[in-house]
Coordinates of N, CA and C in Angstrom, one line a residue:
Chain U
K1 N -9.2 18.7 5.1 CA -9.3 17.4 4.6 C -7.9 16.8 4.5
N2 N -7.7 15.6 5.0 CA -6.4 14.9 4.9 C -6.2 14.4 3.5
Q3 N -5.2 14.9 2.8 CA -4.9 14.5 1.4 C -3.4 14.4 1.2
V4 N -3.0 13.5 0.3 CA -1.6 13.4 -0.2 C -1.6 13.5 -1.7
E5 N -0.8 14.4 -2.2 CA -0.8 14.6 -3.6 C 0.7 14.4 -4.1
Q6 N 0.8 13.7 -5.2 CA 2.1 13.4 -5.7 C 2.3 14.0 -7.1
S7 N 3.5 14.4 -7.5 CA 3.8 14.8 -8.8 C 5.2 14.4 -9.2
P8 N 5.4 14.2 -10.5 CA 4.4 14.1 -11.5 C 3.7 12.8 -11.5
Q9 N 2.6 12.7 -12.3 CA 1.9 11.4 -12.3 C 2.7 10.3 -12.9
S10 N 3.5 10.7 -14.0 CA 4.4 9.7 -14.6 C 5.6 10.5 -15.1
L11 N 6.7 9.7 -15.2 CA 8.0 10.2 -15.6 C 8.8 9.2 -16.3
I12 N 9.4 9.6 -17.4 CA 10.3 8.7 -18.2 C 11.7 9.3 -18.2
I13 N 12.7 8.5 -17.8 CA 14.0 9.0 -17.8 C 15.0 8.0 -18.4
L14 N 16.1 8.5 -18.8 CA 17.1 7.6 -19.3 C 17.9 6.9 -18.2
E15 N 18.3 5.7 -18.5 CA 19.1 4.9 -17.5 C 20.3 5.7 -17.1
G16 N 20.6 5.8 -15.8 CA 21.8 6.5 -15.4 C 21.5 7.9 -14.9
K17 N 20.4 8.4 -15.3 CA 20.0 9.8 -14.9 C 19.4 9.8 -13.5
N18 N 19.4 11.0 -12.9 CA 18.7 11.2 -11.6 C 17.3 11.7 -11.8
C19 N 16.5 11.6 -10.8 CA 15.1 12.2 -10.9 C 14.7 12.4 -9.4
T20 N 13.7 13.3 -9.3 CA 13.1 13.7 -8.1 C 11.6 13.6 -8.1
L21 N 11.0 13.0 -7.2 CA 9.5 12.8 -7.1 C 9.0 13.7 -5.9
Q22 N 7.9 14.3 -6.1 CA 7.4 15.2 -5.1 C 6.1 14.6 -4.4
C23 N 6.0 15.0 -3.1 CA 4.8 14.6 -2.4 C 4.4 15.8 -1.5
N24 N 3.2 16.3 -1.6 CA 2.6 17.3 -0.7 C 1.5 16.7 0.1
Y25 N 1.4 17.1 1.3 CA 0.3 16.5 2.1 C -0.3 17.5 3.0
T26 N -1.6 17.2 3.4 CA -2.3 18.1 4.3 C -2.7 17.3 5.6
V27 N -2.1 16.1 5.7 CA -2.5 15.2 6.8 C -2.1 15.8 8.2
S28 N -3.0 15.8 9.1 CA -2.7 16.4 10.4 C -3.6 15.7 11.5
P29 N -3.1 15.3 12.7 CA -1.7 15.5 13.1 C -0.8 14.4 12.5
F30 N 0.4 14.9 12.1 CA 1.3 14.0 11.3 C 2.1 13.1 12.2
S31 N 2.2 11.9 11.8 CA 3.1 11.0 12.6 C 4.4 10.7 11.8
N32 N 4.2 10.1 10.6 CA 5.4 9.8 9.8 C 5.0 9.8 8.3
L33 N 6.0 9.8 7.5 CA 5.8 9.7 6.1 C 6.7 8.6 5.5
R34 N 6.1 7.8 4.6 CA 6.9 6.7 4.0 C 6.8 6.8 2.5
W35 N 7.9 6.4 1.9 CA 7.9 6.2 0.5 C 8.0 4.7 0.2
Y36 N 7.1 4.3 -0.7 CA 7.1 2.9 -1.1 C 7.4 2.7 -2.6
K37 N 8.0 1.6 -2.9 CA 8.1 1.3 -4.3 C 7.2 0.1 -4.6
Q38 N 6.4 0.2 -5.7 CA 5.5 -0.9 -6.0 C 5.7 -1.3 -7.5
D39 N 6.3 -2.4 -7.6 CA 6.4 -3.0 -9.0 C 5.1 -3.5 -9.5
T40 N 4.9 -3.5 -10.8 CA 3.6 -3.9 -11.4 C 3.2 -5.3 -10.9
G41 N 2.0 -5.4 -10.4 CA 1.5 -6.7 -10.0 C 2.1 -7.2 -8.6
R42 N 2.7 -6.3 -7.9 CA 3.3 -6.6 -6.6 C 2.8 -5.7 -5.5
G43 N 3.0 -6.1 -4.3 CA 2.6 -5.2 -3.2 C 3.7 -4.2 -2.9
P44 N 3.4 -3.1 -2.2 CA 4.3 -2.0 -2.0 C 5.5 -2.5 -1.0
V45 N 6.6 -2.0 -1.3 CA 7.8 -2.3 -0.5 C 8.3 -1.0 0.1
S46 N 8.6 -0.9 1.4 CA 9.0 0.3 2.0 C 10.4 0.7 1.6
L47 N 10.6 1.9 1.3 CA 11.9 2.5 0.9 C 12.5 3.3 2.1
T48 N 11.7 4.2 2.6 CA 12.1 5.1 3.7 C 11.0 5.4 4.6
I49 N 11.3 5.8 5.8 CA 10.3 6.3 6.7 C 10.9 7.4 7.5
M50 N 10.1 8.5 7.6 CA 10.6 9.7 8.3 C 9.6 10.2 9.3
T51 N 10.0 10.6 10.5 CA 9.2 11.2 11.4 C 9.3 12.7 11.4
F52 N 8.6 13.4 12.2 CA 8.5 14.8 12.2 C 9.8 15.5 12.2
S53 N 10.7 14.9 13.0 CA 12.0 15.6 13.3 C 13.1 15.3 12.3
E54 N 12.8 14.4 11.4 CA 13.8 14.0 10.4 C 13.7 14.8 9.1
N55 N 14.8 15.2 8.6 CA 14.8 16.0 7.4 C 15.2 15.2 6.1
T56 N 16.0 14.2 6.3 CA 16.4 13.4 5.2 C 16.7 11.9 5.7
K57 N 16.5 11.0 4.8 CA 16.7 9.6 5.0 C 17.1 8.9 3.7
S58 N 18.2 8.2 3.8 CA 18.7 7.5 2.6 C 18.6 6.0 2.7
N59 N 18.4 5.4 1.5 CA 18.4 4.0 1.4 C 19.0 3.6 0.1
G60 N 20.3 3.5 0.1 CA 21.0 3.2 -1.2 C 21.0 4.4 -2.1
R61 N 20.4 4.2 -3.3 CA 20.4 5.3 -4.3 C 19.1 6.1 -4.1
Y62 N 18.3 5.8 -3.1 CA 17.1 6.6 -2.8 C 17.3 7.5 -1.6
T63 N 17.0 8.8 -1.8 CA 17.1 9.7 -0.7 C 15.8 10.5 -0.5
A64 N 15.2 10.4 0.6 CA 14.0 11.1 0.9 C 14.2 12.3 1.7
T65 N 13.5 13.4 1.5 CA 13.6 14.6 2.3 C 12.2 14.9 2.8
L66 N 12.2 15.6 3.9 CA 10.9 16.0 4.5 C 11.0 17.4 5.1
D67 N 10.1 18.3 4.7 CA 9.9 19.6 5.3 C 8.6 19.6 6.0
A68 N 8.6 19.4 7.3 CA 7.3 19.3 8.0 C 6.6 20.6 8.1
D69 N 7.4 21.7 7.9 CA 6.7 23.1 8.0 C 5.9 23.3 6.8
T70 N 6.4 23.0 5.6 CA 5.7 23.2 4.4 C 4.9 22.0 4.0
K71 N 5.1 20.9 4.7 CA 4.3 19.6 4.4 C 4.7 19.1 3.0
Q72 N 6.0 19.1 2.8 CA 6.4 18.6 1.5 C 7.5 17.5 1.7
S73 N 7.5 16.6 0.8 CA 8.6 15.5 0.8 C 9.0 15.3 -0.6
S74 N 10.2 14.8 -0.8 CA 10.7 14.4 -2.1 C 11.5 13.1 -2.0
L75 N 11.5 12.4 -3.1 CA 12.3 11.2 -3.2 C 13.2 11.4 -4.4
H76 N 14.5 11.3 -4.1 CA 15.5 11.5 -5.1 C 16.1 10.2 -5.4
I77 N 16.1 9.8 -6.7 CA 16.8 8.6 -7.2 C 18.0 9.0 -8.0
T78 N 19.1 8.5 -7.6 CA 20.3 8.7 -8.3 C 20.8 7.5 -9.2
A79 N 21.4 7.9 -10.2 CA 22.0 6.8 -11.2 C 20.9 5.8 -11.4
S80 N 19.8 6.2 -12.0 CA 18.7 5.3 -12.2 C 19.1 4.0 -12.9
Q81 N 18.4 2.9 -12.6 CA 18.5 1.6 -13.3 C 17.2 1.2 -13.8
L82 N 17.3 0.3 -14.8 CA 16.0 -0.2 -15.4 C 15.1 -0.8 -14.4
S83 N 15.7 -1.4 -13.3 CA 14.8 -2.0 -12.3 C 14.1 -1.0 -11.4
D84 N 14.5 0.3 -11.6 CA 13.8 1.3 -10.8 C 12.4 1.6 -11.4
S85 N 12.1 1.1 -12.6 CA 10.8 1.3 -13.2 C 9.7 0.7 -12.3
A86 N 8.9 1.5 -11.8 CA 7.8 1.1 -10.8 C 7.0 2.3 -10.5
S87 N 6.0 2.1 -9.6 CA 5.2 3.2 -9.1 C 5.8 3.5 -7.7
Y88 N 5.9 4.8 -7.4 CA 6.4 5.2 -6.1 C 5.3 5.9 -5.4
I89 N 5.0 5.4 -4.2 CA 3.8 5.9 -3.5 C 4.3 6.6 -2.2
C90 N 3.7 7.8 -1.9 CA 4.0 8.5 -0.7 C 2.8 8.2 0.2
V91 N 3.1 7.8 1.5 CA 2.1 7.5 2.4 C 2.3 8.2 3.7
V92 N 1.3 8.9 4.2 CA 1.4 9.7 5.4 C 0.5 9.1 6.5
T93 N 1.0 9.0 7.7 CA 0.3 8.3 8.8 C -0.1 9.4 9.8
L94 N -1.4 9.3 10.2 CA -1.8 10.1 11.3 C -1.2 9.6 12.7
Q95 N -1.2 10.5 13.6 CA -0.7 10.1 14.9 C -1.5 9.1 15.6
T96 N -2.8 8.9 15.2 CA -3.7 8.1 15.9 C -3.6 6.6 15.7
G97 N -2.7 6.1 14.8 CA -2.6 4.7 14.8 C -2.3 4.1 13.4
A98 N -2.0 2.8 13.4 CA -1.6 2.2 12.1 C -2.7 2.2 11.0
N99 N -3.9 2.3 11.4 CA -5.0 2.2 10.4 C -5.3 3.6 9.8
N100 N -4.5 4.6 10.1 CA -4.8 5.9 9.6 C -3.7 6.3 8.6
L101 N -3.7 5.6 7.5 CA -2.7 5.9 6.4 C -3.4 6.6 5.3
F102 N -2.7 7.6 4.8 CA -3.3 8.3 3.6 C -2.3 8.1 2.5
F103 N -2.8 7.5 1.4 CA -2.0 7.2 0.3 C -2.0 8.2 -0.8
G104 N -0.9 8.5 -1.4 CA -0.8 9.3 -2.6 C -1.2 8.4 -3.8
T105 N -1.5 9.0 -4.9 CA -1.8 8.3 -6.1 C -0.6 7.7 -6.8
G106 N 0.6 8.1 -6.4 CA 1.7 7.5 -6.9 C 2.3 8.2 -8.2
T107 N 3.6 8.0 -8.4 CA 4.3 8.5 -9.6 C 4.8 7.2 -10.3
R108 N 4.4 7.1 -11.6 CA 4.8 6.0 -12.4 C 6.1 6.3 -13.0
L109 N 7.2 5.7 -12.6 CA 8.5 6.0 -13.2 C 8.9 4.9 -14.2
T110 N 9.3 5.3 -15.4 CA 9.8 4.4 -16.4 C 11.3 4.8 -16.7
V111 N 12.2 3.8 -16.6 CA 13.6 4.1 -16.9 C 13.9 3.3 -18.2
I112 N 14.3 4.1 -19.2 CA 14.6 3.5 -20.5 C 16.1 3.4 -20.8
P113 N 16.5 2.4 -21.5 CA 17.9 2.3 -21.8 C 18.4 3.3 -22.8
Chain W
G1 N 13.1 -9.8 8.3 CA 11.9 -10.0 9.1 C 10.7 -9.3 8.5
A2 N 9.5 -9.4 9.2 CA 8.3 -8.7 8.9 C 7.8 -9.1 7.4
V3 N 7.7 -10.4 7.2 CA 7.3 -10.8 5.9 C 5.8 -11.2 5.9
V4 N 5.1 -10.7 4.9 CA 3.7 -11.0 4.8 C 3.5 -11.7 3.4
S5 N 2.8 -12.8 3.5 CA 2.5 -13.6 2.2 C 1.0 -13.6 1.9
Q6 N 0.7 -13.8 0.7 CA -0.7 -13.9 0.3 C -0.8 -15.1 -0.7
H7 N -2.0 -15.7 -0.6 CA -2.2 -16.9 -1.4 C -3.7 -16.9 -1.8
P8 N -4.0 -17.1 -3.1 CA -3.1 -17.3 -4.2 C -2.5 -15.9 -4.7
S9 N -1.6 -16.0 -5.6 CA -1.0 -14.7 -6.1 C -1.9 -14.2 -7.2
W10 N -2.6 -15.2 -7.9 CA -3.6 -14.8 -8.9 C -4.7 -15.9 -8.9
V11 N -5.9 -15.5 -9.3 CA -7.0 -16.4 -9.4 C -8.0 -15.9 -10.4
I12 N -8.5 -16.8 -11.2 CA -9.6 -16.6 -12.1 C -10.8 -17.4 -11.7
C13 N -11.9 -16.7 -11.6 CA -13.1 -17.4 -11.2 C -14.3 -17.0 -12.1
K14 N -15.3 -17.8 -12.1 CA -16.5 -17.5 -12.9 C -17.5 -16.6 -12.0
S15 N -18.2 -15.8 -12.7 CA -19.2 -14.9 -12.1 C -20.1 -15.7 -11.2
G16 N -20.4 -15.3 -10.0 CA -21.3 -16.0 -9.1 C -20.7 -16.9 -8.1
T17 N -19.4 -17.2 -8.3 CA -18.7 -18.1 -7.4 C -18.0 -17.2 -6.3
S18 N -17.5 -17.9 -5.3 CA -16.8 -17.2 -4.2 C -15.3 -17.6 -4.2
V19 N -14.5 -16.7 -3.8 CA -13.1 -16.8 -3.8 C -12.5 -16.4 -2.5
K20 N -11.6 -17.2 -1.9 CA -11.0 -16.9 -0.7 C -9.5 -16.6 -0.9
I21 N -9.1 -15.5 -0.3 CA -7.7 -15.1 -0.3 C -7.1 -15.1 1.1
E22 N -6.0 -15.7 1.2 CA -5.3 -15.8 2.5 C -4.2 -14.8 2.7
C23 N -4.0 -14.2 3.9 CA -2.9 -13.3 4.2 C -2.3 -13.8 5.5
R24 N -1.0 -14.0 5.4 CA -0.3 -14.6 6.6 C 0.9 -13.7 6.9
S25 N 1.1 -13.5 8.2 CA 2.4 -12.9 8.7 C 3.3 -14.0 9.0
L26 N 4.4 -14.1 8.4 CA 5.2 -15.3 8.5 C 6.2 -15.3 9.7
D27 N 6.6 -14.1 10.1 CA 7.6 -14.1 11.2 C 7.3 -13.2 12.3
F28 N 6.0 -12.8 12.4 CA 5.6 -11.9 13.5 C 4.1 -12.1 13.7
Q29 N 3.7 -11.7 14.9 CA 2.3 -11.8 15.2 C 1.6 -10.5 14.9
A30 N 0.5 -10.6 14.1 CA -0.2 -9.4 13.6 C -1.5 -9.2 14.3
T31 N -1.5 -8.2 15.2 CA -2.7 -8.0 15.9 C -3.8 -7.3 15.0
T32 N -3.3 -6.6 14.0 CA -4.2 -6.0 13.1 C -3.8 -6.3 11.7
M33 N -4.8 -6.6 10.8 CA -4.6 -6.8 9.4 C -5.5 -5.9 8.6
F34 N -5.0 -5.5 7.5 CA -5.8 -4.6 6.6 C -5.9 -5.2 5.2
W35 N -7.1 -4.9 4.6 CA -7.3 -5.4 3.3 C -7.5 -4.1 2.4
Y36 N -6.8 -4.1 1.3 CA -6.9 -3.0 0.3 C -7.2 -3.6 -1.1
R37 N -7.8 -2.7 -1.9 CA -8.1 -3.0 -3.3 C -7.4 -1.9 -4.1
Q38 N -6.9 -2.4 -5.2 CA -6.2 -1.4 -6.1 C -6.6 -1.7 -7.5
F39 N -7.2 -0.7 -8.2 CA -7.6 -0.7 -9.6 C -6.4 -0.2 -10.4
P40 N -6.4 -0.5 -11.7 CA -5.2 -0.1 -12.5 C -5.0 1.4 -12.5
K41 N -3.7 1.7 -12.3 CA -3.3 3.1 -12.3 C -3.8 3.9 -11.2
Q42 N -4.4 3.2 -10.1 CA -4.9 4.0 -9.0 C -4.1 3.5 -7.7
S43 N -4.2 4.3 -6.7 CA -3.6 3.9 -5.5 C -4.4 2.9 -4.7
L44 N -3.8 2.5 -3.6 CA -4.5 1.5 -2.7 C -5.7 2.1 -2.0
M45 N -6.8 1.4 -2.0 CA -8.0 1.9 -1.2 C -8.3 0.9 -0.1
L46 N -8.3 1.4 1.1 CA -8.6 0.6 2.3 C -10.0 0.0 2.2
M47 N -10.1 -1.3 2.3 CA -11.5 -1.9 2.4 C -11.9 -2.1 3.8
A48 N -11.0 -2.7 4.6 CA -11.5 -3.0 6.0 C -10.2 -3.3 6.8
T49 N -10.5 -3.1 8.1 CA -9.5 -3.4 9.1 C -10.0 -4.5 10.1
S50 N -9.1 -5.4 10.3 CA -9.5 -6.5 11.2 C -8.5 -6.7 12.3
N51 N -9.1 -6.9 13.5 CA -8.3 -7.3 14.7 C -8.5 -8.7 15.1
E52 N -7.5 -9.4 15.5 CA -7.6 -10.8 15.8 C -8.7 -11.1 16.8
G53 N -9.6 -11.9 16.4 CA -10.7 -12.4 17.3 C -11.9 -11.5 17.3
S54 N -11.9 -10.4 16.6 CA -13.1 -9.6 16.6 C -13.5 -9.3 15.1
K55 N -14.7 -8.7 15.0 CA -15.3 -8.4 13.7 C -14.5 -7.3 13.0
A56 N -14.4 -7.4 11.7 CA -13.7 -6.4 10.9 C -14.5 -5.1 10.8
T57 N -13.8 -4.0 10.7 CA -14.4 -2.7 10.5 C -14.2 -2.4 9.0
Y58 N -15.4 -2.1 8.4 CA -15.4 -1.9 6.9 C -15.4 -0.4 6.6
E59 N -14.7 0.0 5.6 CA -14.8 1.4 5.1 C -16.1 1.7 4.5
Q60 N -16.5 2.9 4.4 CA -17.7 3.3 3.8 C -17.8 2.9 2.4
G61 N -18.9 2.3 2.0 CA -19.1 1.9 0.6 C -18.6 0.4 0.4
V62 N -18.0 -0.2 1.3 CA -17.6 -1.6 1.1 C -18.6 -2.5 1.8
E63 N -19.2 -3.4 1.0 CA -20.2 -4.3 1.4 C -19.7 -5.4 2.3
K64 N -20.0 -5.4 3.6 CA -19.5 -6.4 4.5 C -20.0 -7.8 4.2
D65 N -21.2 -7.9 3.6 CA -21.7 -9.3 3.2 C -21.1 -9.8 2.0
K66 N -20.5 -9.0 1.2 CA -19.9 -9.4 0.0 C -18.4 -9.8 0.2
F67 N -17.8 -9.0 1.0 CA -16.4 -9.2 1.3 C -16.2 -9.6 2.8
L68 N -16.2 -10.9 3.0 CA -16.2 -11.5 4.3 C -14.7 -11.6 4.8
I69 N -14.5 -11.1 5.9 CA -13.1 -11.1 6.5 C -13.1 -11.8 7.8
N70 N -12.1 -12.7 7.9 CA -12.0 -13.5 9.1 C -10.5 -13.4 9.6
H71 N -10.3 -13.1 10.9 CA -9.0 -12.9 11.4 C -8.9 -13.8 12.6
A72 N -8.8 -15.1 12.4 CA -9.0 -16.1 13.4 C -7.7 -16.3 14.3
S73 N -6.6 -15.9 13.8 CA -5.4 -16.1 14.5 C -4.5 -14.8 14.3
L74 N -3.4 -14.8 15.1 CA -2.5 -13.6 15.0 C -1.6 -13.7 13.8
T75 N -1.7 -14.7 13.0 CA -0.9 -14.8 11.8 C -1.7 -15.1 10.5
L76 N -3.0 -15.1 10.6 CA -3.8 -15.4 9.4 C -5.1 -14.6 9.4
S77 N -5.3 -14.0 8.2 CA -6.6 -13.3 7.9 C -7.0 -13.8 6.5
T78 N -8.3 -13.9 6.4 CA -8.8 -14.3 5.0 C -9.8 -13.3 4.6
L79 N -9.9 -13.1 3.3 CA -10.9 -12.3 2.6 C -11.6 -13.2 1.6
T80 N -12.9 -13.3 1.8 CA -13.7 -14.1 0.8 C -14.6 -13.2 0.1
V81 N -14.4 -13.2 -1.2 CA -15.3 -12.4 -2.1 C -16.4 -13.3 -2.5
T82 N -17.6 -13.0 -2.0 CA -18.8 -13.9 -2.3 C -19.5 -13.4 -3.5
S83 N -20.1 -14.4 -4.3 CA -20.9 -14.1 -5.5 C -20.1 -13.1 -6.3
A84 N -18.9 -13.4 -6.7 CA -18.1 -12.5 -7.4 C -18.7 -12.1 -8.8
H85 N -18.5 -10.8 -9.1 CA -18.9 -10.3 -10.4 C -17.7 -9.7 -11.1
P86 N -17.8 -9.5 -12.4 CA -16.6 -8.9 -13.2 C -16.1 -7.6 -12.6
E87 N -17.0 -6.8 -12.0 CA -16.5 -5.5 -11.4 C -15.7 -5.7 -10.2
D88 N -15.7 -6.9 -9.6 CA -14.8 -7.2 -8.5 C -13.4 -7.5 -8.9
S89 N -13.2 -7.7 -10.2 CA -11.8 -7.9 -10.7 C -10.9 -6.8 -10.2
S90 N -9.9 -7.1 -9.6 CA -9.0 -6.1 -9.0 C -7.8 -6.8 -8.4
F91 N -6.9 -5.9 -7.9 CA -5.7 -6.4 -7.2 C -5.9 -6.2 -5.7
Y92 N -5.9 -7.3 -5.0 CA -6.2 -7.2 -3.5 C -4.9 -7.4 -2.7
I93 N -4.7 -6.4 -1.9 CA -3.4 -6.4 -1.1 C -3.8 -6.4 0.4
C94 N -3.1 -7.2 1.1 CA -3.3 -7.2 2.6 C -2.0 -6.6 3.2
S95 N -2.2 -6.1 4.4 CA -1.0 -5.7 5.2 C -1.3 -6.1 6.7
A96 N -0.2 -6.1 7.4 CA -0.3 -6.6 8.8 C 0.5 -5.6 9.7
A97 N 0.0 -5.4 10.9 CA 0.7 -4.5 11.8 C 0.8 -5.2 13.2
T98 N 1.8 -4.9 13.9 CA 1.9 -5.5 15.3 C 1.3 -4.4 16.3
G99 N 1.1 -4.9 17.4 CA 0.4 -4.0 18.4 C 1.3 -2.9 18.9
G100 N 2.7 -3.1 18.9 CA 3.6 -2.2 19.5 C 4.0 -1.0 18.6
T101 N 3.8 -1.2 17.3 CA 4.2 -0.2 16.4 C 3.1 0.1 15.4
Y102 N 3.3 1.2 14.7 CA 2.3 1.5 13.7 C 2.7 1.2 12.3
E103 N 3.7 0.4 12.2 CA 4.2 0.0 10.9 C 3.3 -1.0 10.2
Q104 N 3.0 -0.8 9.0 CA 2.2 -1.8 8.2 C 3.2 -2.5 7.2
Y105 N 3.1 -3.8 7.2 CA 3.9 -4.6 6.2 C 3.0 -5.2 5.2
F106 N 3.3 -4.9 3.9 CA 2.3 -5.3 2.9 C 2.7 -6.7 2.3
G107 N 1.6 -7.4 1.9 CA 1.8 -8.6 1.2 C 2.0 -8.3 -0.3
P108 N 2.3 -9.4 -1.1 CA 2.6 -9.2 -2.5 C 1.4 -9.0 -3.4
G109 N 0.2 -9.2 -2.8 CA -1.0 -8.9 -3.6 C -1.6 -10.2 -4.2
T110 N -2.9 -10.1 -4.5 CA -3.6 -11.2 -5.3 C -4.4 -10.6 -6.4
R111 N -4.1 -11.1 -7.6 CA -4.9 -10.6 -8.8 C -6.1 -11.4 -9.0
L112 N -7.2 -10.8 -8.8 CA -8.5 -11.5 -9.0 C -9.1 -11.1 -10.3
T113 N -9.4 -12.1 -11.2 CA -10.2 -11.9 -12.4 C -11.4 -12.7 -12.4
V114 N -12.6 -12.0 -12.6 CA -13.9 -12.7 -12.6 C -14.4 -12.6 -14.0
T115 N -14.7 -13.8 -14.5 CA -15.1 -13.9 -15.9 C -16.6 -14.1 -16.0

């Protein structure tokens, strides 16, 4: 069964600290994996996208890693800011097309001053 | 580039009425558009997929007569919630994809509250 699991469900960190969010998936055949940031009451915004052959991808203070062998991905946020408070969603795409997305339930990150 | 808009951003309606939500791709042609629903603290759930000029494909458990989807052009899709009830209150998000890639671009969402 194609599934995407994320951990932790929620996380509270102090401003300026780093954190790492995890994503495990069983989706096959795999096409790509995306991390999205979703602010409350807003649509998801893409942070990174990685294909099978990519191990790491950075976007500013966000760095995503992918281990296609173990089917695990992580999103590392460095020097967190209050504006990083949001839900972070891992989305895995099947090879068969745009309408085959599998969403994780997300990690709710709260950055406190 | 790749901007998707939704209108309205929020709407409150009375039970039994119908509500139309628009999804537009502003700077690209979207051969396929998707409609999602998201309940509080849950992830996005795909409701239906629509291709321009053809009937939408609904996910299992989604009532096609209740959630009417029209994709009349390459830049516009609409979702009409007919005879809305309080349990239809949710956050509705659309996304759009071009034919050449499998990238989905998400709209900002529409908050529907049915009283």
